[in-house]
PDB file of C-alpha atoms in Angstrom:
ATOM      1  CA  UNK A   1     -20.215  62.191   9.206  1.00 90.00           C
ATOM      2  CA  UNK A   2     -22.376  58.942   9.716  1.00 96.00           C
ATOM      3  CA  UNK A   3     -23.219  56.816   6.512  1.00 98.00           C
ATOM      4  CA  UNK A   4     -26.573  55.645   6.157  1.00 98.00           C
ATOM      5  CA  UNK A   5     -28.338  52.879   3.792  1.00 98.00           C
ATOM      6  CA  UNK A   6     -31.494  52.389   3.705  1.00 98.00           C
ATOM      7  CA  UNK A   7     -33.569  49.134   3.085  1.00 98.00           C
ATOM      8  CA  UNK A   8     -36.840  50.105   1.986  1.00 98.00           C
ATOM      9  CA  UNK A   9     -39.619  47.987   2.380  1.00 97.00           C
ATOM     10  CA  UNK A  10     -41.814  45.573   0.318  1.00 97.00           C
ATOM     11  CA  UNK A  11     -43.237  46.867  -2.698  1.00 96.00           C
ATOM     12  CA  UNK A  12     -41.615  50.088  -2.353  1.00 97.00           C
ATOM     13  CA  UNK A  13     -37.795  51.314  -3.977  1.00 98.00           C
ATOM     14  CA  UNK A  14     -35.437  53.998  -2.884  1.00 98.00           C
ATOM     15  CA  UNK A  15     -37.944  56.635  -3.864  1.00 97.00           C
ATOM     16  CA  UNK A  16     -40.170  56.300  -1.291  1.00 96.00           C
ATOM     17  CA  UNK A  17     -36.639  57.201   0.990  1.00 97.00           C
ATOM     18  CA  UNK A  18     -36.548  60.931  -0.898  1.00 96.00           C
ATOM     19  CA  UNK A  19     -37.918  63.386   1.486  1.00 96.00           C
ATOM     20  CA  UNK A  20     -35.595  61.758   4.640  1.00 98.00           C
ATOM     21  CA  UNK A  21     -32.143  61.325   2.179  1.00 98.00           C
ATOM     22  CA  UNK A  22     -32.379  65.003   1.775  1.00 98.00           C
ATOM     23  CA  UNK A  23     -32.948  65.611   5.245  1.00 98.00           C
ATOM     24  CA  UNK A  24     -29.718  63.760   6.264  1.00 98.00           C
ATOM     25  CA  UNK A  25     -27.662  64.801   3.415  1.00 98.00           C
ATOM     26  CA  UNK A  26     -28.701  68.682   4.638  1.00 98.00           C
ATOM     27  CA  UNK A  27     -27.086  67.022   7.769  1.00 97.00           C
ATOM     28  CA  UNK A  28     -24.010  66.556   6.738  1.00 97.00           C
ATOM     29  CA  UNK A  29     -24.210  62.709   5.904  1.00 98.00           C
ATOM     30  CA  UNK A  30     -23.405  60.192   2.989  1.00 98.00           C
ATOM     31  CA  UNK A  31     -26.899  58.551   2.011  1.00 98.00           C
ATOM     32  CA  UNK A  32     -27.396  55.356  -0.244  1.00 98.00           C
ATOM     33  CA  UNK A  33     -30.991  54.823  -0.895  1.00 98.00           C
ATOM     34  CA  UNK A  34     -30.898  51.989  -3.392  1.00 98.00           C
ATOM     35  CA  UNK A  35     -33.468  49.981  -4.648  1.00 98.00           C
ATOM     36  CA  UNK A  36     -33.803  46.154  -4.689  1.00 98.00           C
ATOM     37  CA  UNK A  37     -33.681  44.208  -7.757  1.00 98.00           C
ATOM     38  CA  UNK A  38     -37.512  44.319  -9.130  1.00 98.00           C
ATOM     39  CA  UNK A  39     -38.485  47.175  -7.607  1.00 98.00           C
ATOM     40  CA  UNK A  40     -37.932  51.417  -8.097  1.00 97.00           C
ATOM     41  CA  UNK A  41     -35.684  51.779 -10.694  1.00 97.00           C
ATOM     42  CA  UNK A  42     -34.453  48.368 -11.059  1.00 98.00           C
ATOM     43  CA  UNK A  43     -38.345  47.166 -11.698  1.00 97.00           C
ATOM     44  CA  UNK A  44     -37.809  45.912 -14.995  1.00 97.00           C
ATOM     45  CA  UNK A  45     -35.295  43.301 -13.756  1.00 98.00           C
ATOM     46  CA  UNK A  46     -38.531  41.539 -11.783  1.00 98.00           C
ATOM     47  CA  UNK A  47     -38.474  37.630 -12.306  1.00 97.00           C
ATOM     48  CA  UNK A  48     -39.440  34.580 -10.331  1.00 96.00           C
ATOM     49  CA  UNK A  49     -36.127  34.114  -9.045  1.00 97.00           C
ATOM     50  CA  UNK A  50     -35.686  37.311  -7.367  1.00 98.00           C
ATOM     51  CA  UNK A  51     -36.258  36.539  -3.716  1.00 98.00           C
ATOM     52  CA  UNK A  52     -35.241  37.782  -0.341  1.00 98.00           C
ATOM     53  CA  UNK A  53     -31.797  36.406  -0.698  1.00 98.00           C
ATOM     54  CA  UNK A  54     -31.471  38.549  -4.239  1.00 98.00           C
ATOM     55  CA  UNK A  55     -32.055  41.641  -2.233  1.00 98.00           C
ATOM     56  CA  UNK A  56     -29.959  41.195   0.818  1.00 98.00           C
ATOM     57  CA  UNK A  57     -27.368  40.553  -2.261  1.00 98.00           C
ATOM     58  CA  UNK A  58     -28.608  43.882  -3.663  1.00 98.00           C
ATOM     59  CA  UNK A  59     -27.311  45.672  -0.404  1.00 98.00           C
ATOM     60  CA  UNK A  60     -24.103  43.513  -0.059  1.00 98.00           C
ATOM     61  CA  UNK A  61     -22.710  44.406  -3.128  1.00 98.00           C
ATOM     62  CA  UNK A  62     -24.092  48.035  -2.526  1.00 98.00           C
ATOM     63  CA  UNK A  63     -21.723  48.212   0.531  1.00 98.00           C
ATOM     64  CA  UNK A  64     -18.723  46.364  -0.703  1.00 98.00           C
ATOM     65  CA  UNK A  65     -18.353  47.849  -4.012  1.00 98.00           C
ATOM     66  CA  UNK A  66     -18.577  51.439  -2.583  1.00 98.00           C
ATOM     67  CA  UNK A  67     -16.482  50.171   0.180  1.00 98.00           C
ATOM     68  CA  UNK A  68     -18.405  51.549   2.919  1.00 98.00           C
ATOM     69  CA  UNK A  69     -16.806  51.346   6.393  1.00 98.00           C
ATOM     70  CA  UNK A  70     -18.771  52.414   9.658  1.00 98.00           C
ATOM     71  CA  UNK A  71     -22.358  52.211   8.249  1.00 98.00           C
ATOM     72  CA  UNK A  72     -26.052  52.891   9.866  1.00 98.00           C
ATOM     73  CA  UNK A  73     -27.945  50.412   8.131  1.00 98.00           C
ATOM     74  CA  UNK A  74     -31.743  51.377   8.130  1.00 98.00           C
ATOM     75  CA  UNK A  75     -34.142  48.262   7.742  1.00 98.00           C
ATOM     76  CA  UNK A  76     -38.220  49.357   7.301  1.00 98.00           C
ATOM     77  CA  UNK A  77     -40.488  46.752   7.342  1.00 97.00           C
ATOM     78  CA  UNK A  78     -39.595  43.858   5.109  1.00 97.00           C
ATOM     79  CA  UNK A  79     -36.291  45.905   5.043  1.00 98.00           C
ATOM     80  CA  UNK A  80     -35.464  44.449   8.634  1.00 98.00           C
ATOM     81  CA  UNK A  81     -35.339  41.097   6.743  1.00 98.00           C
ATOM     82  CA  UNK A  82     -32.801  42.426   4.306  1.00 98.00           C
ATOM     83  CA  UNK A  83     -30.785  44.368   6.704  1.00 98.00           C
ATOM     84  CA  UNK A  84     -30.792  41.353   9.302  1.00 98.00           C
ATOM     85  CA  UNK A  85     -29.145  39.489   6.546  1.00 98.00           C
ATOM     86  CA  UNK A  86     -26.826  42.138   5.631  1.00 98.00           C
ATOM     87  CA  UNK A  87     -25.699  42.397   8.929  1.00 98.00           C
ATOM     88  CA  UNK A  88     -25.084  38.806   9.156  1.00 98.00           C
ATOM     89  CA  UNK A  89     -22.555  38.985   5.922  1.00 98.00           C
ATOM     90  CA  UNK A  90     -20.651  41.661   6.059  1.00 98.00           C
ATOM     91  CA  UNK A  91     -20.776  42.485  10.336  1.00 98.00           C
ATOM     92  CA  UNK A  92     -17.397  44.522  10.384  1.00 98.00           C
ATOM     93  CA  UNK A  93     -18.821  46.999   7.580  1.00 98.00           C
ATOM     94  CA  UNK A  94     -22.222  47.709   9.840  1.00 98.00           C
ATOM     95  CA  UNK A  95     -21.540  50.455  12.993  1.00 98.00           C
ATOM     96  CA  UNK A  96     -25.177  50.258  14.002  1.00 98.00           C
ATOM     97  CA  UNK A  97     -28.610  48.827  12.665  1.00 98.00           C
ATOM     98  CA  UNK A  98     -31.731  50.378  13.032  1.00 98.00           C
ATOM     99  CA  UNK A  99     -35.098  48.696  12.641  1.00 98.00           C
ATOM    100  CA  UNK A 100     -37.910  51.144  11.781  1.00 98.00           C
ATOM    101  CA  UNK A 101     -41.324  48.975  12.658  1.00 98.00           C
ATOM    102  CA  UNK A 102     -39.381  45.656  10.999  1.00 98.00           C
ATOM    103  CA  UNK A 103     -39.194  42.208  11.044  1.00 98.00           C
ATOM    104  CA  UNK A 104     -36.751  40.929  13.460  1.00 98.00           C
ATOM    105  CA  UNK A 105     -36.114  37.274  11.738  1.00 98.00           C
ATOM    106  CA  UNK A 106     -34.178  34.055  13.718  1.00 97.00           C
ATOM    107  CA  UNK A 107     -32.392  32.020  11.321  1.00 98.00           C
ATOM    108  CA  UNK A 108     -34.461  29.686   9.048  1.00 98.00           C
ATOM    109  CA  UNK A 109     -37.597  32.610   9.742  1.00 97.00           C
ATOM    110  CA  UNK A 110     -39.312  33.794   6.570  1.00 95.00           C
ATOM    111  CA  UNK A 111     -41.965  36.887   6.573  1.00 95.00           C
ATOM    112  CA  UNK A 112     -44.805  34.158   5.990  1.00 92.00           C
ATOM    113  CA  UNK A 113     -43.897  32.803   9.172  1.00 93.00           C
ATOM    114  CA  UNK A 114     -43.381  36.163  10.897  1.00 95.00           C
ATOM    115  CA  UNK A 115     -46.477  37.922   9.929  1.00 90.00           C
ATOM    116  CA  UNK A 116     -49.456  35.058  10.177  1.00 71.00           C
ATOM    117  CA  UNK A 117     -49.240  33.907   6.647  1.00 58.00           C
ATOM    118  CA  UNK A 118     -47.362  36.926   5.287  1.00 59.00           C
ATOM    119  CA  UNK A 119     -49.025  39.548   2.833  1.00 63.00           C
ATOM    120  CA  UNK A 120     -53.012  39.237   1.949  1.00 60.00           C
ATOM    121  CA  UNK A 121     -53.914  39.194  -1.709  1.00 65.00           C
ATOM    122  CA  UNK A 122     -54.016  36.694  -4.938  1.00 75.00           C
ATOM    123  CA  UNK A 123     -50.604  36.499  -5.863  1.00 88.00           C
ATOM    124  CA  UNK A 124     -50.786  37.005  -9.935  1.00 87.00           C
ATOM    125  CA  UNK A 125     -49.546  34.669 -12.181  1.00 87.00           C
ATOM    126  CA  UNK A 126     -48.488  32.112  -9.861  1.00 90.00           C
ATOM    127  CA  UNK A 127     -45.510  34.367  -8.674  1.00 94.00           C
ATOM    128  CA  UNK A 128     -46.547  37.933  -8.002  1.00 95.00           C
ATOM    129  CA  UNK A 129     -47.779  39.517  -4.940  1.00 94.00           C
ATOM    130  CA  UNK A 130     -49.926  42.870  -5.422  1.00 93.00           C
ATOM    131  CA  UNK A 131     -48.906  45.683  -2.951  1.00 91.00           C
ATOM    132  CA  UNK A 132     -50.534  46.513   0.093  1.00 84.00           C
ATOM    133  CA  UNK A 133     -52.929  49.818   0.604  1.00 77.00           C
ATOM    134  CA  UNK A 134     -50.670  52.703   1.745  1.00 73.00           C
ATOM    135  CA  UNK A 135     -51.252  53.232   5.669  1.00 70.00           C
ATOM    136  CA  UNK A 136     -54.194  55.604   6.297  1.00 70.00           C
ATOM    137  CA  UNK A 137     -52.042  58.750   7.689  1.00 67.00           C
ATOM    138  CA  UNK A 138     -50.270  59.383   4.184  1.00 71.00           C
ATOM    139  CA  UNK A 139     -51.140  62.811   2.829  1.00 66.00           C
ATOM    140  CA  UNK A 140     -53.083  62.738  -0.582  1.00 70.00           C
ATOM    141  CA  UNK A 141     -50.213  64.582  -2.604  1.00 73.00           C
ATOM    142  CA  UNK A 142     -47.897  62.004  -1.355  1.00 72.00           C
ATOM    143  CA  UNK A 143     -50.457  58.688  -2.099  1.00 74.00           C
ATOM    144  CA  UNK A 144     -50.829  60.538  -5.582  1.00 81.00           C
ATOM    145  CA  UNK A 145     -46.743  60.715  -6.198  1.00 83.00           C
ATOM    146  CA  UNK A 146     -46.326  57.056  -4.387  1.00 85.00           C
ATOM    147  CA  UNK A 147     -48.553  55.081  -5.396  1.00 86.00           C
ATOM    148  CA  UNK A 148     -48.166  54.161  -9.396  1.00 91.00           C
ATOM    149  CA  UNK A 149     -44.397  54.198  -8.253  1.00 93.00           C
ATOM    150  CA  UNK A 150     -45.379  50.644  -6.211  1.00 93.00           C
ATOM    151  CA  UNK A 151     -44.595  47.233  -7.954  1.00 95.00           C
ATOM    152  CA  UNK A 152     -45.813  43.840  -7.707  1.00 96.00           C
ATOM    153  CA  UNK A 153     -43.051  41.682  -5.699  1.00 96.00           C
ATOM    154  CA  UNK A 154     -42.068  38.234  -5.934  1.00 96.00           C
ATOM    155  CA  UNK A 155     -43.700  36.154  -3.719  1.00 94.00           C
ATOM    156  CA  UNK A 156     -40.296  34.419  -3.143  1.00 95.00           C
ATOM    157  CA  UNK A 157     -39.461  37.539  -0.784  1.00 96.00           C
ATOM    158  CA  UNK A 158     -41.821  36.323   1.780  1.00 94.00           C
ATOM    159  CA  UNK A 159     -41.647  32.993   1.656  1.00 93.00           C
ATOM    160  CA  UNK A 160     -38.008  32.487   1.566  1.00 96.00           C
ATOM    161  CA  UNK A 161     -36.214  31.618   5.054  1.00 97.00           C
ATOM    162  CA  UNK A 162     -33.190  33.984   5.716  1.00 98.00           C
ATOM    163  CA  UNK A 163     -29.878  31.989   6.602  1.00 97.00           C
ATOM    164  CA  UNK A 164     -27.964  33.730   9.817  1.00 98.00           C
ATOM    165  CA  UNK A 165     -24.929  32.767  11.085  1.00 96.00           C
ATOM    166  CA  UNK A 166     -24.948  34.745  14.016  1.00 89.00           C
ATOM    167  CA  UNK A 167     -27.735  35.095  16.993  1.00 83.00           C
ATOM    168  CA  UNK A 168     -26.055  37.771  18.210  1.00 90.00           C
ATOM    169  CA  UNK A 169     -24.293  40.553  15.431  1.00 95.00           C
ATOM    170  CA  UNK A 170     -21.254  42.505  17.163  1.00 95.00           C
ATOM    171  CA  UNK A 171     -22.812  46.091  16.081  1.00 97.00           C
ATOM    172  CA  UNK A 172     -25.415  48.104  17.811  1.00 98.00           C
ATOM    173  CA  UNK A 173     -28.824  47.638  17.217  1.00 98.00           C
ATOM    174  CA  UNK A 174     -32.114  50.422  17.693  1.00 98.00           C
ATOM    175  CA  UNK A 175     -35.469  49.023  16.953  1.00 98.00           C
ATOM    176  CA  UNK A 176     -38.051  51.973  15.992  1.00 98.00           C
ATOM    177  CA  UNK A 177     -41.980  51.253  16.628  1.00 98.00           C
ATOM    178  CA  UNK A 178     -44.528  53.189  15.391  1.00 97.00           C
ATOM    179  CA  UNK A 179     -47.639  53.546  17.221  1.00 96.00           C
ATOM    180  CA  UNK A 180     -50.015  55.228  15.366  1.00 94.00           C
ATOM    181  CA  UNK A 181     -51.965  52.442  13.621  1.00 89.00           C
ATOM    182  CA  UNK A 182     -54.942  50.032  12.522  1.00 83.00           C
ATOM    183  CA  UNK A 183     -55.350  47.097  14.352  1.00 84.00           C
ATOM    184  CA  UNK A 184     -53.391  44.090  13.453  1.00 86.00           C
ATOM    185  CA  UNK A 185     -50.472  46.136  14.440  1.00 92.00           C
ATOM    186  CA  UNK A 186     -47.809  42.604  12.483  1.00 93.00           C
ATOM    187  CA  UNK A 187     -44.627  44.813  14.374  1.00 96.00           C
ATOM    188  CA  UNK A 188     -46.012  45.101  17.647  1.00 95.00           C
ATOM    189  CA  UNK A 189     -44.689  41.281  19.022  1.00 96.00           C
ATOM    190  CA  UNK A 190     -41.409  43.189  18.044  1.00 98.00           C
ATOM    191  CA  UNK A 191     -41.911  46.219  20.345  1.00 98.00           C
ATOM    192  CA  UNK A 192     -42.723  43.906  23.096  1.00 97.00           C
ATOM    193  CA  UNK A 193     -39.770  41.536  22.850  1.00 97.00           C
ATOM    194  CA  UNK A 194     -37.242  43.986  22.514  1.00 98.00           C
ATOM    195  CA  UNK A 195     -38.517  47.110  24.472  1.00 97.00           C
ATOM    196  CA  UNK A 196     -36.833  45.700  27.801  1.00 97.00           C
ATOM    197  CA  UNK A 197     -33.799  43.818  26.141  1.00 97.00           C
ATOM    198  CA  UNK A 198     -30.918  45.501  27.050  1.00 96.00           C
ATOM    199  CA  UNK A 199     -29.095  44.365  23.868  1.00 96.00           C
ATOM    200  CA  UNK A 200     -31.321  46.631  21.892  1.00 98.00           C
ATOM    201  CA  UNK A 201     -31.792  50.508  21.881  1.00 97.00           C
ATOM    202  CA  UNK A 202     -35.341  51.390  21.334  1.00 98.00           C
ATOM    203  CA  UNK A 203     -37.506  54.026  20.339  1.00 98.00           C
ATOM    204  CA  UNK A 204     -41.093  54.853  19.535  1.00 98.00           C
ATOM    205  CA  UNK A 205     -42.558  57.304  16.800  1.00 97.00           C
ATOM    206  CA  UNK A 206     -46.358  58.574  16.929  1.00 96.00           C
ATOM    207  CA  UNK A 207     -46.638  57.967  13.482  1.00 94.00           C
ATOM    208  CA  UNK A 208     -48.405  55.238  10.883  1.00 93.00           C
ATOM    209  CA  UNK A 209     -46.354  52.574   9.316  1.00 94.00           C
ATOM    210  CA  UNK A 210     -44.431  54.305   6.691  1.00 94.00           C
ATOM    211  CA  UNK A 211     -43.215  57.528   8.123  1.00 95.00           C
ATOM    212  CA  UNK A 212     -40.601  57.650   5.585  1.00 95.00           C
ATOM    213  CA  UNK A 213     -43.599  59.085   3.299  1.00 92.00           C
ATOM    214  CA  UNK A 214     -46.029  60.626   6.389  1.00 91.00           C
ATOM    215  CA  UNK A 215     -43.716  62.227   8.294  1.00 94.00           C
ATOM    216  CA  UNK A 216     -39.953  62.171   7.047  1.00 95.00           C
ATOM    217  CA  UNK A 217     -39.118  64.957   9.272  1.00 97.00           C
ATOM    218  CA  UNK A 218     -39.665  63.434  12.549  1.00 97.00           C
ATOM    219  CA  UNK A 219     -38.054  60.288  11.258  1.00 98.00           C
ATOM    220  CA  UNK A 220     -35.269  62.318  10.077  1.00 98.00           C
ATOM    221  CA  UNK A 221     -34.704  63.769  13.509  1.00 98.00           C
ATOM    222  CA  UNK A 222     -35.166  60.875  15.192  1.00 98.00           C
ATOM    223  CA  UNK A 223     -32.235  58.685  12.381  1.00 98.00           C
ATOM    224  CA  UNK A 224     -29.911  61.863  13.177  1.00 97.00           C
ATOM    225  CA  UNK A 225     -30.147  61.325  17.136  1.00 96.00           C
ATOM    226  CA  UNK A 226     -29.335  57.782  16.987  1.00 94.00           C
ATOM    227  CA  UNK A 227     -27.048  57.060  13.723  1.00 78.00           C
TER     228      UNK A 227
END
């Protein structure tokens, strides 16, 4: 039995993670899906001082008071931030990470200096930054259940710099790309750096951005054979 926990990505909670924690739990696995503070479920907890370090705290705790042992940590899109940081506290609890198309941050890197200025938009009240469209191949039924479920994030998120101890974590790591998008493709300086590296396991998915929501079965499959 592998245990899996997911890091969702900005603007998004464990919800969006549904379809694919079924999937796994079918398998045979133990599946934590949580949301950060702000977002999902925890939405009403949303202040200016929630930032990126809040959420790899979020994850942290997540782990240590369910004293998890031998975990797949999951990391989508800002979720790479988060999970690179989880990683970096608690690297005996973590068996493998998997990046599914997601930053990839050196220490002192925030997403603002990762993705070209980080997310477009006003940010809303001097603190807020509005969520992204969905990515063009999610189904209508699934745009309709997702997207009054998106919250505005703190802009702290992307502009705070993660702190890493390590270059180099001791655990496995799989970096997931998916091809099937728009032009500016923000993951695909990822792909290149680490398709070659032999430090990293890597993979690519014919899918959009978020195939958590577009295509949770092939993502399932593909989690299963690697975690």
């Amino acid at each position: 039995m592998a245990i899996y926990v997911i890091c969702h990505g900005a603007w998004s909670g464990g919800w969006s993670w549904q379809a694919v924690r079924r999937r796994l739990a079918a398998a045979g696995h133990e599946v934590f899906t949580p949301s950060y503070t702000g977002l999902g479920e925890r939405a009403h907890l949303v202040g200016p001082a929630v930032g990126l370090g809040t959420h790899i705290e979020d994850i942290v705790s997540l782990i240590e008071f369910e004293d998890l042992e031998g975990v797949t940590l999951v990391g989508h899109s800002y979720g790479g931030m988060v999970a690179a940081g989880v990683g970096d506290r608690v690297p005996a609890r973590i068996r493998r990470a998997i990046f599914l198309d997601a930053f990839v941050p050196a220490d002192g890197q925030s997403v603002r200096d990762l993705a070209a200025g980080g997310p477009p938009g006003d940010i809303v009240d001097g603190w807020l930054v509005p969520p992204m469209p969905a990515p063009p191949d999610t189904a209508g039924p699934m745009l309709a259940w997702g997207g009054p479920r998106h919250r505005h994030q703190p802009e702290a998120c992307f502009s705070e710099p993660i702190r890493l101890a390590s270059a180099r974590p001791p655990f496995a790591r799989s970096y997931i790309h998916c091809t099937v998008k728009t032009p500016p493709d923000t993951f695909k300086p990822f792909a290149d750096r680490l398709r070659d590296d032999p430090a990293w396991d890597f993979h690519e998915l014919a899918t959009g951005h978020s195939p958590n929501m577009s295509a949770p079965d092939l993502l399932s499959d593909l989690l299963l054979a690697i975690g």
